[in-house]
Coordinates of C-alpha atoms and ligand atoms in Angstrom, one line a residue:
Chain A
M1252 CA 0.1 -0.2 0.2
A1253 CA 1.8 3.5 -1.3
K1254 CA 1.2 6.1 0.8
M1255 CA 2.1 9.9 -1.0
L1256 CA 0.8 13.8 -0.9
M1257 CA -1.6 14.6 -3.7
K1258 CA -4.0 17.5 -4.7
G1259 CA -8.0 16.7 -5.3
N1260 CA -7.3 17.5 -8.7
E1261 CA -4.8 15.0 -9.4
A1262 CA -6.0 12.2 -7.4
I1263 CA -9.6 12.7 -9.8
G1264 CA -7.1 11.6 -12.7
E1265 CA -5.4 9.2 -10.8
G1266 CA -8.7 7.8 -9.7
A1267 CA -9.8 7.7 -13.3
I1268 CA -7.0 6.3 -14.1
R1269 CA -7.3 3.1 -12.2
A1270 CA -11.2 2.4 -13.1
G1271 CA -10.0 2.3 -16.5
C1272 CA -10.9 5.4 -17.7
R1273 CA -9.0 5.9 -21.4
Y1274 CA -10.7 8.5 -22.3
F1275 CA -10.9 12.4 -21.1
F1276 CA -12.2 15.1 -23.7
G1277 CA -12.5 18.5 -21.6
Y1278 CA -11.8 22.4 -22.2
P1279 CA -9.9 24.3 -19.7
I1280 CA -11.4 26.2 -17.1
T1281 CA -9.9 26.8 -13.5
P1282 CA -10.3 25.9 -10.7
Q1283 CA -10.3 22.3 -12.2
S1284 CA -7.2 22.9 -14.0
E1285 CA -4.8 20.1 -12.7
L1286 CA -6.4 17.7 -13.5
P1287 CA -6.3 17.7 -17.4
H1288 CA -3.2 18.8 -16.8
Y1289 CA -2.7 15.3 -14.7
L1290 CA -4.3 13.6 -17.5
A1291 CA -2.6 15.4 -20.3
K1292 CA 0.8 13.7 -19.3
K1293 CA -0.5 10.4 -17.5
M1294 CA -3.2 9.1 -20.2
P1295 CA -0.8 8.3 -23.2
E1296 CA 1.6 6.6 -20.7
V1297 CA -1.5 3.8 -20.2
G1298 CA -2.5 4.0 -23.7
G1299 CA -5.2 6.1 -23.3
L1300 CA -6.7 9.8 -25.1
Y1301 CA -7.0 13.0 -23.6
L1302 CA -8.0 15.5 -25.7
Q1303 CA -8.5 19.3 -25.3
A1304 CA -12.1 20.4 -27.3
E1305 CA -12.9 23.7 -28.6
S1306 CA -15.6 23.9 -25.8
E1307 CA -17.5 22.0 -23.2
T1308 CA -20.5 21.9 -25.8
A1309 CA -17.8 19.4 -28.0
S1310 CA -16.6 17.5 -25.0
I1311 CA -20.3 16.4 -23.6
N1312 CA -20.9 15.1 -27.0
M1313 CA -17.5 13.7 -27.7
V1314 CA -17.7 11.9 -24.2
F1315 CA -21.6 10.8 -25.9
G1316 CA -19.8 8.8 -28.6
A1317 CA -16.9 7.2 -26.3
A1318 CA -19.6 6.2 -24.1
G1319 CA -21.9 4.8 -26.7
A1320 CA -18.7 2.4 -28.7
G1321 CA -18.2 1.6 -24.7
A1322 CA -15.4 3.1 -23.8
R1323 CA -14.9 4.3 -19.7
V1324 CA -15.3 7.7 -20.3
M1325 CA -14.9 10.7 -18.3
T1326 CA -15.3 14.9 -18.9
S1327 CA -14.2 17.7 -16.3
S1328 CA -15.2 21.1 -15.9
S1329 CA -16.4 23.8 -13.4
G1330 CA -19.7 26.0 -12.9
P1331 CA -19.8 27.3 -16.6
G1332 CA -19.0 24.6 -18.7
I1333 CA -20.9 22.0 -16.8
S1334 CA -24.0 24.5 -17.9
L1335 CA -22.6 24.5 -22.1
M1336 CA -23.0 21.1 -21.3
Q1337 CA -26.5 20.9 -20.1
E1338 CA -27.9 19.5 -23.1
G1339 CA -25.4 16.6 -24.2
I1340 CA -25.9 15.7 -20.6
S1341 CA -29.7 15.1 -21.3
Y1342 CA -28.6 13.5 -24.7
L1343 CA -26.7 11.3 -22.3
A1344 CA -29.6 10.3 -19.7
G1345 CA -31.9 10.2 -22.9
A1346 CA -29.8 7.6 -24.6
E1347 CA -28.7 5.9 -21.2
L1348 CA -24.9 6.5 -21.5
P1349 CA -22.9 5.9 -18.7
C1350 CA -19.9 8.2 -18.2
V1351 CA -18.2 10.7 -15.6
I1352 CA -18.7 14.1 -15.2
V1353 CA -16.6 16.2 -12.5
N1354 CA -17.9 19.6 -11.7
I1355 CA -15.3 21.6 -9.3
I1356 CA -17.7 24.5 -8.5
R1357 CA -16.7 27.7 -8.6
G1358 CA -18.5 31.3 -7.6
G1359 CA -21.5 32.1 -9.5
P1360 CA -24.0 32.9 -11.1
G1361 CA -22.2 34.1 -14.8
L1362 CA -18.4 34.5 -14.6
G1363 CA -18.6 35.1 -10.9
N1364 CA -15.2 33.9 -9.9
I1365 CA -12.9 30.9 -9.5
A1366 CA -13.4 30.6 -6.0
P1367 CA -14.7 27.7 -4.2
A1368 CA -18.3 27.6 -4.2
Q1369 CA -21.3 24.4 -3.8
S1370 CA -24.0 26.7 -5.4
D1371 CA -24.7 24.4 -9.0
Y1372 CA -26.1 21.7 -6.1
F1373 CA -28.8 22.2 -7.8
Q1374 CA -28.6 22.0 -11.5
A1375 CA -26.3 19.0 -10.4
V1376 CA -29.4 17.3 -8.4
K1377 CA -32.7 18.5 -9.9
G1378 CA -31.8 18.0 -13.3
G1379 CA -30.0 20.7 -14.8
G1380 CA -30.9 19.8 -18.0
H1381 CA -34.0 19.9 -19.6
G1382 CA -36.5 16.9 -19.7
D1383 CA -37.4 14.3 -17.3
Y1384 CA -34.2 12.5 -15.7
R1385 CA -31.5 11.5 -12.7
L1386 CA -27.7 12.3 -12.5
I1387 CA -26.4 10.4 -9.7
V1388 CA -23.7 12.8 -7.8
L1389 CA -21.3 12.1 -5.3
A1390 CA -19.6 14.2 -3.4
P1391 CA -16.4 13.6 -1.2
A1392 CA -14.8 15.5 1.3
S1393 CA -11.3 14.3 0.9
V1394 CA -8.6 13.6 -0.9
Q1395 CA -8.6 9.9 -0.5
E1396 CA -12.0 10.1 -0.3
I1397 CA -12.0 11.4 -4.2
I1398 CA -9.8 8.7 -5.0
D1399 CA -11.9 5.7 -3.8
L1400 CA -15.1 7.2 -5.4
M1401 CA -13.6 7.5 -8.7
G1402 CA -14.2 3.5 -9.2
D1403 CA -17.6 3.5 -7.2
A1404 CA -18.9 6.5 -10.2
F1405 CA -16.8 4.5 -13.1
D1406 CA -19.3 1.9 -11.3
L1407 CA -22.4 3.2 -10.5
A1408 CA -21.9 4.8 -14.6
D1409 CA -22.3 1.4 -16.0
K1410 CA -24.0 -0.5 -13.6
Y1411 CA -27.3 2.1 -14.1
R1412 CA -26.1 2.8 -17.7
N1413 CA -26.2 6.5 -16.3
P1414 CA -23.6 9.8 -16.2
V1415 CA -22.7 10.2 -12.8
M1416 CA -21.2 13.0 -11.7
L1417 CA -18.9 13.9 -8.9
M1418 CA -19.1 17.5 -7.6
G1419 CA -16.2 19.3 -5.5
D1420 CA -14.6 22.8 -4.9
G1421 CA -11.2 24.4 -5.4
V1422 CA -10.4 24.2 -2.1
L1423 CA -11.1 20.0 -2.3
G1424 CA -9.5 19.9 -6.0
Q1425 CA -6.5 22.5 -4.8
M1426 CA -5.5 20.4 -1.4
M1427 CA -2.4 18.2 -0.9
E1428 CA -3.5 15.1 1.6
P1429 CA -1.5 12.3 2.0
V1430 CA -3.8 9.8 0.3
E1431 CA -3.2 5.2 0.5
L1432 CA -3.0 4.1 -3.3
A1433 CA -4.2 0.4 -3.4
G1434 CA -1.9 -1.7 -5.3
E1435 CA -2.5 -1.8 -8.5
K1436 CA -5.5 -4.5 -9.4
E1437 CA -7.5 -6.0 -12.2
I1438 CA -10.5 -4.0 -13.5
T1439 CA -13.2 -5.6 -14.7
I1440 CA -14.8 -3.4 -17.2
P1441 CA -18.8 -4.7 -17.6
K1442 CA -19.8 -6.4 -21.1
K1443 CA -21.4 -3.6 -23.5
P1444 CA -24.2 -5.9 -25.7
W1445 CA -25.2 -2.2 -26.4
A1446 CA -22.9 -0.5 -27.5
S1447 CA -22.9 0.5 -31.3
T1448 CA -19.3 -0.8 -32.7
G1449 CA -19.9 -0.7 -36.0
R1450 CA -21.9 -4.6 -36.7
M1451 CA -18.9 -6.6 -37.3
G1452 CA -20.5 -9.8 -38.1
R1453 CA -23.1 -9.0 -36.0
K1454 CA -26.9 -9.9 -36.9
D1455 CA -28.2 -7.3 -34.6
K1456 CA -28.4 -3.1 -34.9
R1457 CA -27.4 -1.0 -32.4
L1458 CA -28.5 2.7 -31.9
I1459 CA -27.4 5.0 -29.8
S1460 CA -30.1 7.9 -29.8
S1461 CA -32.8 9.8 -27.1
L1462 CA -35.0 10.5 -30.1
Q1463 CA -38.8 8.9 -29.1
I1464 CA -40.7 10.1 -31.4
V1465 CA -44.2 8.5 -30.4
P1466 CA -45.3 10.0 -27.4
E1467 CA -46.4 6.8 -25.6
N1468 CA -43.4 5.2 -26.1
C1469 CA -41.4 8.5 -25.5
E1470 CA -43.5 8.5 -22.1
K1471 CA -43.0 4.3 -22.0
H1472 CA -39.4 5.1 -21.7
N1473 CA -39.5 7.6 -19.4
I1474 CA -41.2 5.6 -17.0
K1475 CA -38.5 2.7 -17.9
L1476 CA -35.8 5.4 -16.6
F1477 CA -37.3 6.1 -13.5
E1478 CA -38.1 2.6 -12.5
K1479 CA -34.3 2.6 -12.7
Y1480 CA -33.8 5.9 -10.1
A1481 CA -36.4 4.4 -8.4
V1482 CA -33.9 1.2 -7.9
A1483 CA -30.5 3.5 -7.5
G1484 CA -32.5 5.7 -4.9
Q1485 CA -33.1 2.4 -2.6
N1486 CA -29.8 0.9 -3.2
E1487 CA -27.0 3.5 -3.9
Q1488 CA -27.6 6.3 -0.8
R1489 CA -24.4 6.7 1.1
W1490 CA -23.7 9.5 4.2
E1491 CA -21.2 9.9 6.9
E1492 CA -22.1 9.4 10.6
Y1493 CA -20.0 11.9 13.1
C1494 CA -21.0 12.1 16.8
L1495 CA -24.8 11.5 15.4
E1496 CA -26.0 8.6 18.3
D1497 CA -27.6 11.3 20.5
A1498 CA -27.5 14.3 18.9
E1499 CA -30.2 16.9 19.6
L1500 CA -29.1 19.0 16.7
V1501 CA -28.1 17.3 13.7
L1502 CA -25.3 19.7 11.1
V1503 CA -26.0 18.6 7.6
A1504 CA -22.7 19.9 4.9
F1505 CA -20.9 18.0 2.2
G1506 CA -17.9 18.5 1.0
T1507 CA -15.4 21.3 1.9
A1508 CA -18.6 23.0 4.4
A1509 CA -18.7 19.2 5.8
R1510 CA -14.5 19.4 7.0
I1511 CA -15.8 22.5 8.6
C1512 CA -18.7 21.5 10.7
K1513 CA -17.1 18.8 12.1
A1514 CA -14.5 20.8 13.6
V1515 CA -17.5 22.9 14.8
V1516 CA -18.9 19.4 16.4
D1517 CA -15.7 19.0 18.6
T1518 CA -16.2 21.6 19.7
C1519 CA -19.6 21.6 20.9
R1520 CA -18.7 17.8 22.2
A1521 CA -15.9 19.1 24.6
E1522 CA -18.7 21.8 25.9
G1523 CA -20.6 18.7 26.1
R1524 CA -23.4 20.0 23.9
A1525 CA -25.4 17.1 21.8
V1526 CA -24.3 18.2 17.7
G1527 CA -23.1 16.3 15.8
L1528 CA -22.5 16.2 11.5
L1529 CA -24.4 13.8 8.9
R1530 CA -22.5 14.0 5.7
P1531 CA -24.1 12.9 2.2
V1532 CA -21.5 11.5 0.1
T1533 CA -24.5 11.0 -2.4
L1534 CA -26.4 14.3 -3.1
W1535 CA -28.5 12.4 -6.0
P1536 CA -29.7 9.2 -4.5
F1537 CA -29.9 12.1 -1.5
P1538 CA -29.3 9.9 1.9
V1539 CA -32.9 10.4 3.4
K1540 CA -32.3 7.1 5.1
A1541 CA -30.0 8.4 7.4
F1542 CA -32.2 10.9 8.3
E1543 CA -34.5 8.1 9.9
K1544 CA -32.3 7.3 11.7
T1545 CA -31.5 10.5 13.7
I1546 CA -35.2 11.7 13.9
A1547 CA -35.4 10.3 17.0
T1548 CA -33.0 12.3 18.9
A1549 CA -32.7 15.4 16.6
K1550 CA -34.9 18.2 18.0
R1551 CA -33.5 20.5 14.8
Y1552 CA -31.7 20.5 11.8
L1553 CA -29.6 23.0 10.4
S1554 CA -28.0 22.5 6.9
V1555 CA -23.9 24.1 5.9
E1556 CA -23.7 25.3 2.4
M1557 CA -21.5 27.7 0.6
S1558 CA -24.4 28.5 -1.5
M1559 CA -27.3 30.5 -0.8
G1560 CA -29.8 27.8 0.5
Q1561 CA -30.2 24.9 -2.0
M1562 CA -29.5 21.0 -0.2
V1563 CA -31.6 22.9 2.8
E1564 CA -34.3 22.2 0.3
D1565 CA -33.6 18.3 0.2
V1566 CA -33.1 18.7 4.2
R1567 CA -36.8 20.1 4.2
L1568 CA -37.9 17.1 2.4
A1569 CA -36.6 14.7 4.2
V1570 CA -37.5 16.3 7.6
N1571 CA -40.7 16.6 6.1
G1572 CA -42.0 18.9 8.6
R1573 CA -41.2 16.4 11.7
R1574 CA -38.3 19.3 13.4
P1575 CA -37.6 22.3 12.4
V1576 CA -34.7 23.0 9.4
S1577 CA -32.2 26.1 9.5
F1578 CA -30.2 27.0 7.5
Y1579 CA -26.3 29.1 7.2
G1580 CA -24.4 29.3 4.2
R1581 CA -21.8 31.5 2.4
V1582 CA -21.0 32.3 -0.9
G1583 CA -19.7 33.8 -3.7
G1584 CA -16.4 32.0 -3.1
M1585 CA -16.8 32.7 0.6
L1586 CA -16.4 29.9 3.2
P1587 CA -18.3 29.3 6.1
V1588 CA -16.0 29.9 9.3
A1589 CA -15.9 27.7 11.3
R1590 CA -16.4 30.0 15.1
D1591 CA -19.7 31.6 12.8
I1592 CA -21.3 28.3 12.6
Y1593 CA -20.8 27.3 16.2
N1594 CA -22.5 31.1 17.0
E1595 CA -25.1 29.9 15.2
V1596 CA -24.9 26.6 16.6
Q1597 CA -25.2 28.9 19.9
K1598 CA -28.2 30.5 18.8
L1599 CA -30.2 27.4 17.8
L1600 CA -29.1 25.4 21.3
A1601 CA -30.8 28.2 23.1
R1602 CA -33.8 28.2 20.8
G1603 CA -34.4 24.8 21.3
K1604 CA -34.2 25.9 25.3
A1605 CA -36.6 28.7 25.0
Chain B
M1256 CA -33.9 -12.5 -65.8
E1257 CA -31.3 -10.6 -64.3
K1258 CA -31.2 -7.9 -61.4
V1259 CA -29.7 -4.4 -62.6
F1260 CA -31.4 -2.5 -60.5
T1261 CA -31.6 -3.7 -56.3
R1262 CA -32.2 -1.3 -52.8
P1263 CA -28.3 -1.5 -51.5
N1264 CA -27.4 -4.1 -48.5
S1265 CA -26.9 -0.9 -46.5
L1266 CA -30.2 0.7 -46.7
K1267 CA -32.9 -0.9 -44.9
D1268 CA -36.3 -2.2 -47.0
M1269 CA -38.7 0.8 -45.7
P1270 CA -40.5 3.8 -46.8
M1271 CA -38.5 7.4 -45.8
H1272 CA -40.5 9.7 -44.4
Y1273 CA -39.1 12.6 -47.1
C1274 CA -41.5 14.7 -49.2
P1275 CA -42.0 13.7 -52.5
G1276 CA -39.1 15.1 -54.8
C1277 CA -36.3 15.3 -51.8
T1278 CA -32.9 14.5 -52.9
H1279 CA -31.9 13.5 -49.4
G1280 CA -33.1 9.7 -50.3
I1281 CA -30.9 10.0 -53.4
V1282 CA -28.1 11.0 -51.6
H1283 CA -28.7 8.1 -48.9
R1284 CA -29.1 6.0 -51.6
L1285 CA -25.4 7.0 -53.0
V1286 CA -23.7 6.6 -49.1
A1287 CA -25.8 2.8 -48.7
E1288 CA -24.1 1.8 -52.7
V1289 CA -20.4 3.3 -51.8
I1290 CA -20.5 1.2 -48.1
D1291 CA -21.3 -1.9 -49.9
E1292 CA -19.2 -1.2 -53.2
M1293 CA -16.1 -0.7 -50.3
D1294 CA -17.3 -4.2 -49.0
M1295 CA -17.7 -1.6 -45.2
F1296 CA -21.3 -2.8 -43.9
D1297 CA -19.6 -4.4 -41.2
R1298 CA -17.7 -1.5 -39.6
A1299 CA -19.8 1.0 -40.8
I1300 CA -21.5 4.3 -37.9
A1301 CA -23.9 6.4 -39.7
V1302 CA -24.0 9.5 -37.0
A1303 CA -27.7 11.0 -37.7
S1304 CA -28.3 15.2 -36.5
V1305 CA -30.8 16.5 -36.2
G1306 CA -32.8 18.1 -38.9
C1307 CA -34.9 16.3 -42.2
S1308 CA -32.6 13.6 -41.8
V1309 CA -33.0 13.6 -38.0
F1310 CA -34.0 9.7 -38.7
A1311 CA -31.1 8.4 -41.9
Y1312 CA -30.0 6.4 -38.4
E1313 CA -33.1 4.4 -39.5
Y1314 CA -32.3 4.0 -43.0
F1315 CA -28.7 3.0 -43.1
Y1316 CA -28.6 -0.7 -41.9
C1317 CA -25.1 -0.4 -40.2
D1318 CA -24.6 0.9 -36.0
A1319 CA -25.8 4.2 -35.7
Y1320 CA -25.7 7.5 -33.5
Q1321 CA -28.5 10.3 -33.3
A1322 CA -26.8 13.3 -31.9
S1323 CA -27.7 16.7 -31.2
H1324 CA -28.4 19.4 -33.0
G1325 CA -24.7 20.4 -34.1
R1326 CA -22.9 18.3 -32.5
A1327 CA -22.5 15.2 -35.0
P1328 CA -18.6 16.4 -35.1
A1329 CA -18.5 15.7 -31.6
V1330 CA -19.9 12.6 -31.7
A1331 CA -18.1 11.0 -34.7
T1332 CA -14.6 12.3 -33.4
G1333 CA -16.1 10.3 -30.0
I1334 CA -16.3 7.3 -32.0
K1335 CA -13.7 7.5 -33.8
R1336 CA -11.4 8.1 -31.1
V1337 CA -12.4 5.2 -29.2
L1338 CA -12.8 2.4 -32.5
P1339 CA -10.3 3.9 -34.9
D1340 CA -10.9 1.4 -37.8
R1341 CA -14.4 2.3 -38.3
L1342 CA -15.9 3.4 -41.3
V1343 CA -17.6 6.3 -39.7
F1344 CA -19.8 9.6 -40.8
T1345 CA -21.4 12.2 -40.1
Y1346 CA -24.9 12.9 -42.2
Q1347 CA -25.6 16.8 -41.4
G1348 CA -28.4 19.6 -42.7
D1349 CA -27.1 23.2 -42.9
G1350 CA -28.6 24.8 -40.6
D1351 CA -26.9 22.0 -38.4
L1352 CA -23.8 21.8 -39.7
A1353 CA -23.0 25.7 -40.9
S1354 CA -25.5 27.7 -38.2
I1355 CA -25.5 26.1 -34.9
G1356 CA -22.1 23.8 -35.4
T1357 CA -20.3 25.4 -36.8
G1358 CA -17.6 25.4 -34.3
E1359 CA -17.6 21.6 -33.9
V1360 CA -16.7 21.2 -37.5
V1361 CA -14.5 23.3 -37.9
H1362 CA -12.7 21.5 -35.1
A1363 CA -13.1 18.1 -36.2
A1364 CA -11.1 19.6 -39.4
A1365 CA -8.7 21.6 -37.8
R1366 CA -8.0 18.3 -35.7
G1367 CA -7.8 16.1 -38.8
E1368 CA -10.1 13.6 -37.4
K1369 CA -10.6 11.0 -39.6
F1370 CA -14.6 10.7 -40.6
T1371 CA -16.5 11.9 -43.4
A1372 CA -18.7 15.0 -42.9
I1373 CA -22.4 13.7 -45.4
Y1374 CA -23.3 17.9 -45.6
I1375 CA -26.5 18.6 -46.9
N1376 CA -26.7 22.0 -48.7
N1377 CA -30.0 23.4 -49.3
A1378 CA -30.1 26.3 -48.9
I1379 CA -33.0 26.0 -46.4
Y1380 CA -34.2 24.9 -43.1
G1381 CA -36.6 21.9 -44.0
M1382 CA -37.6 20.2 -40.5
T1383 CA -38.6 23.5 -38.7
G1384 CA -40.4 24.6 -41.5
G1385 CA -38.9 27.1 -43.8
Q1386 CA -36.7 29.1 -42.2
M1387 CA -33.9 30.8 -43.6
A1388 CA -30.6 28.9 -43.4
P1389 CA -27.1 30.9 -42.9
T1390 CA -26.4 29.2 -47.1
S1391 CA -29.6 30.5 -47.9
L1392 CA -28.9 33.2 -51.2
M1393 CA -28.7 36.8 -50.9
G1394 CA -32.9 37.9 -51.9
Q1395 CA -34.1 34.0 -50.7
V1396 CA -37.6 34.2 -49.6
T1397 CA -38.2 31.7 -46.7
I1398 CA -40.5 32.0 -43.7
T1399 CA -38.2 34.2 -42.1
T1400 CA -37.1 36.5 -44.7
P1401 CA -40.6 37.0 -46.5
Y1402 CA -39.0 39.9 -48.2
G1403 CA -36.1 38.0 -49.5
R1404 CA -32.6 37.6 -47.5
D1405 CA -31.2 40.9 -47.3
R1406 CA -27.5 42.2 -46.3
E1407 CA -28.7 44.7 -43.9
N1408 CA -30.1 42.4 -41.4
N1409 CA -28.9 38.6 -42.7
G1410 CA -25.9 39.3 -43.7
F1411 CA -24.0 36.5 -46.3
P1412 CA -24.2 33.0 -47.4
V1413 CA -21.9 30.5 -46.0
R1414 CA -19.8 29.0 -48.3
M1415 CA -18.7 26.7 -45.0
S1416 CA -16.7 24.0 -47.9
E1417 CA -14.8 27.0 -49.1
M1418 CA -13.4 28.4 -45.2
L1419 CA -13.7 24.5 -44.4
A1420 CA -10.8 23.5 -47.3
L1421 CA -8.2 26.3 -45.5
L1422 CA -7.4 24.3 -42.8
D1423 CA -4.4 21.8 -42.5
G1424 CA -6.4 19.4 -41.2
S1425 CA -8.8 18.8 -43.4
A1426 CA -7.5 16.3 -46.3
Y1427 CA -10.8 16.1 -48.5
V1428 CA -13.3 18.9 -49.3
T1429 CA -15.6 18.6 -52.5
R1430 CA -19.2 20.1 -53.4
V1431 CA -21.0 18.0 -55.5
S1432 CA -25.3 17.8 -56.6
V1433 CA -27.7 15.6 -57.0
H1434 CA -29.9 17.6 -60.0
S1435 CA -28.8 15.5 -62.7
P1436 CA -28.3 12.0 -63.6
A1437 CA -24.6 12.7 -64.5
S1438 CA -24.2 14.5 -61.8
V1439 CA -25.4 12.2 -59.4
G1440 CA -22.8 10.1 -60.8
K1441 CA -20.2 12.5 -59.7
A1442 CA -21.7 13.0 -56.3
K1443 CA -20.8 9.2 -55.9
K1444 CA -17.7 9.6 -56.7
A1445 CA -16.5 12.0 -54.3
I1446 CA -18.9 10.3 -51.5
R1447 CA -16.1 7.4 -52.1
K1448 CA -12.9 9.3 -52.4
A1449 CA -14.0 11.3 -49.2
F1450 CA -14.4 7.1 -47.4
E1451 CA -11.3 6.1 -48.7
V1452 CA -9.7 9.5 -47.7
Q1453 CA -10.7 8.5 -44.3
M1454 CA -9.8 4.8 -43.9
A1455 CA -6.4 5.8 -45.3
G1456 CA -6.3 7.6 -42.4
L1457 CA -5.5 10.9 -44.1
G1458 CA -7.6 12.9 -42.4
F1459 CA -10.5 14.9 -41.9
S1460 CA -13.1 14.3 -45.2
I1461 CA -16.3 16.4 -46.1
V1462 CA -18.9 16.5 -49.2
E1463 CA -21.4 18.7 -49.7
V1464 CA -24.4 17.9 -51.5
L1465 CA -26.2 21.1 -53.1
S1466 CA -29.9 19.4 -52.3
S1467 CA -33.3 20.0 -52.9
C1468 CA -36.4 21.0 -50.7
P1469 CA -39.2 21.4 -52.7
T1470 CA -41.8 21.5 -50.1
N1471 CA -40.1 24.4 -48.7
W1472 CA -39.0 26.8 -51.7
G1473 CA -42.9 26.2 -52.8
L1474 CA -41.9 24.5 -55.8
P1475 CA -42.6 21.2 -57.8
P1476 CA -39.7 18.6 -57.7
L1477 CA -38.8 18.9 -61.0
K1478 CA -38.7 23.3 -61.1
A1479 CA -37.1 22.8 -57.4
L1480 CA -34.1 20.7 -59.5
K1481 CA -33.8 23.9 -62.0
W1482 CA -34.1 26.2 -59.7
L1483 CA -31.0 25.0 -57.6
E1484 CA -28.9 25.1 -61.5
E1485 CA -29.5 27.9 -61.8
N1486 CA -29.3 30.0 -58.2
M1487 CA -27.2 27.7 -56.4
I1488 CA -24.0 26.5 -58.4
P1489 CA -23.5 29.8 -59.5
Y1490 CA -23.1 30.5 -55.9
Y1491 CA -21.9 27.5 -54.5
P1492 CA -19.6 25.7 -56.9
L1493 CA -19.4 22.4 -57.8
G1494 CA -15.8 20.5 -58.0
E1495 CA -12.5 19.5 -55.5
L1496 CA -11.9 21.9 -53.1
K1497 CA -9.1 21.0 -51.4
I1498 CA -7.1 16.9 -52.3
A1499 CA -4.1 16.5 -49.7
A1500 CA -1.0 15.6 -51.2
E1501 CA -1.1 12.0 -49.8
V1502 CA -4.6 11.6 -51.9
V1503 CA -3.8 9.6 -55.0
Ligands
TPP3047 C1 -31.1 23.5 -29.9 C2 -31.8 22.7 -30.7 N1 -32.0 24.4 -31.5 C3 -33.2 24.3 -32.6 C4 -33.8 22.6 -32.6 C5 -35.0 23.0 -33.7 N2 -34.6 22.4 -35.1 C6 -34.6 20.9 -35.5 S1 -33.9 20.7 -36.9 C7 -33.5 22.3 -37.3 C8 -32.6 22.4 -38.3 C9 -32.3 21.5 -39.3 O1 -32.3 22.3 -40.5 P1 -31.5 21.8 -41.1 O2 -29.6 21.4 -40.7 O3 -30.8 22.3 -42.3 O4 -31.5 20.2 -42.3 P2 -33.4 20.3 -42.8 O5 -34.1 19.7 -41.8 O6 -32.8 21.1 -44.2 O7 -32.6 18.9 -43.9 C10 -34.2 23.3 -35.7 C11 -33.1 24.3 -36.2 C12 -33.0 21.1 -32.2 N3 -33.4 20.5 -32.7 N4 -32.4 21.7 -31.4
SF4_3048 S1 -38.6 19.3 -45.8 FE1 -38.2 19.6 -47.5 S2 -35.6 18.2 -46.4 FE2 -37.0 18.0 -45.7 S3 -38.1 15.7 -46.4 FE3 -39.9 17.6 -47.6 S4 -37.8 18.3 -49.1 FE4 -37.1 17.4 -48.2

């Protein structure tokens, strides 16, 4: 087991290569740049392809072609580029093509800035593109978790024949942490008996398409997709529990915001306050099962985000009116500070007493 | 009795949805004949685009893809990079290739992507009901240029092939037409040459086919072909625009 220091963005690249991904199509944008830089160097070493596309629109459609041909393929970008990809992502979901899309979120809206944010949550979990579809959305909170989740991302994409999005932010992307790299293991990429590769003697014709011109068929297709999403929704919820056993105040946060919240929980616990953290690892499916586990002790939930309050809507849906849900956030590239979250927690705890 | 004319194997036996007199069907047939004659059916992959030819994937009997509007060259890039020994071609209209998808085709050509674009230039948007295309001629009346295309408002028609021929990555760029039996014969030769250039790995190839849209031009089929010959060819001259040195 080799231990080494790695930047988050590089870990995404290393994790992808270790997962057997050999095709990357992307367009430069900060703050995910270290990832393409890493893959531009590494892909040729493993017989893979790094291709700089002319735009994110082109990137995502190159992903469409490569995924249809049966390859493990990925792209990566940040807010503005991910916005440009939305039509393509909708086509990928419609045509049921597996791929991994990385969004290292920056401050928005518009050109915003290149500082870390989580304000693309709605875009990732509620659609973003047109039509009814879902992405599986993963939110790592450490460099180690990035490496581990990249393998899962490709496996989930293949399992459900669906695009998977890995969401991070500039802090996660740029920070260096020690990671343990498991020895190179055999990668088993599942057979893709639907890939359109040229007939090569095959009897049946294969078509990669999202077009369903007959309304009856289009409805059936939607229903079939949602049956698939229902299975994923049940089976793929992931989260981390931190000091939740007896928590009366449950902080809910993902990614970088969750790391800061952990420090707040530690401070509160040292003072003997029953505060814990529920960290969603899958943002879709949202880990509603975790809420059921906490609801018995919880008196109140606080969603802490690097946005104006997006995930808090899913927290409210999961809690479903049984407890009050509050929100605290910083936005536009500003990080929530532990001290401020702590003060918010104090306020809420005092309110609980009154 | 000996059969002297039959449907090419690469074309599925089914009615096409094109309007009577539309030349899309002729071009489909030419592509299918060339695939058959080159014995490439098993390795051919068609990438249909968005336009009247959106269902081209149904007619070409080989494996196929349906790409989003304008992005067929990017989809073809992804396919061909994964499967470099296949015959990959896009089939795109002029709205698709010369308007919304200008960026994708220009950069596929610049990179010298080894696929072939079959580019149907009918000087109009067929599928959406006859709006002006970037290729509509000066003065041409369309539903969105009811007073004729004018330079103040709409600028000038785009000669895509001339632009693409300038790029070092294009190995073969040609413009043909299908308004007469003789031109159809030439069009078929051009498609064959483009496919050969692709399979020789020489770079990007494109065959622009001047085509008719009787429905949205508001002309009966024969008059439409005459209109093509008299109006389109003078602005879009036929012939090979680029043949890379390696092409014999
Ligand atoms: C993103 C997007 N914008 C617009 C459309 C609507 N649309 C469908 S076909 C088409 C024009 C096609 O014209 P052309 O490429 O010239 O092909 P033709 O129908 O003439 O064969 C348009 C604008 C679409 N499907 N997707
Ligand atoms: S609308 Fe025009 S291009 Fe479309 S099928 Fe009819 S004639 Fe052909």
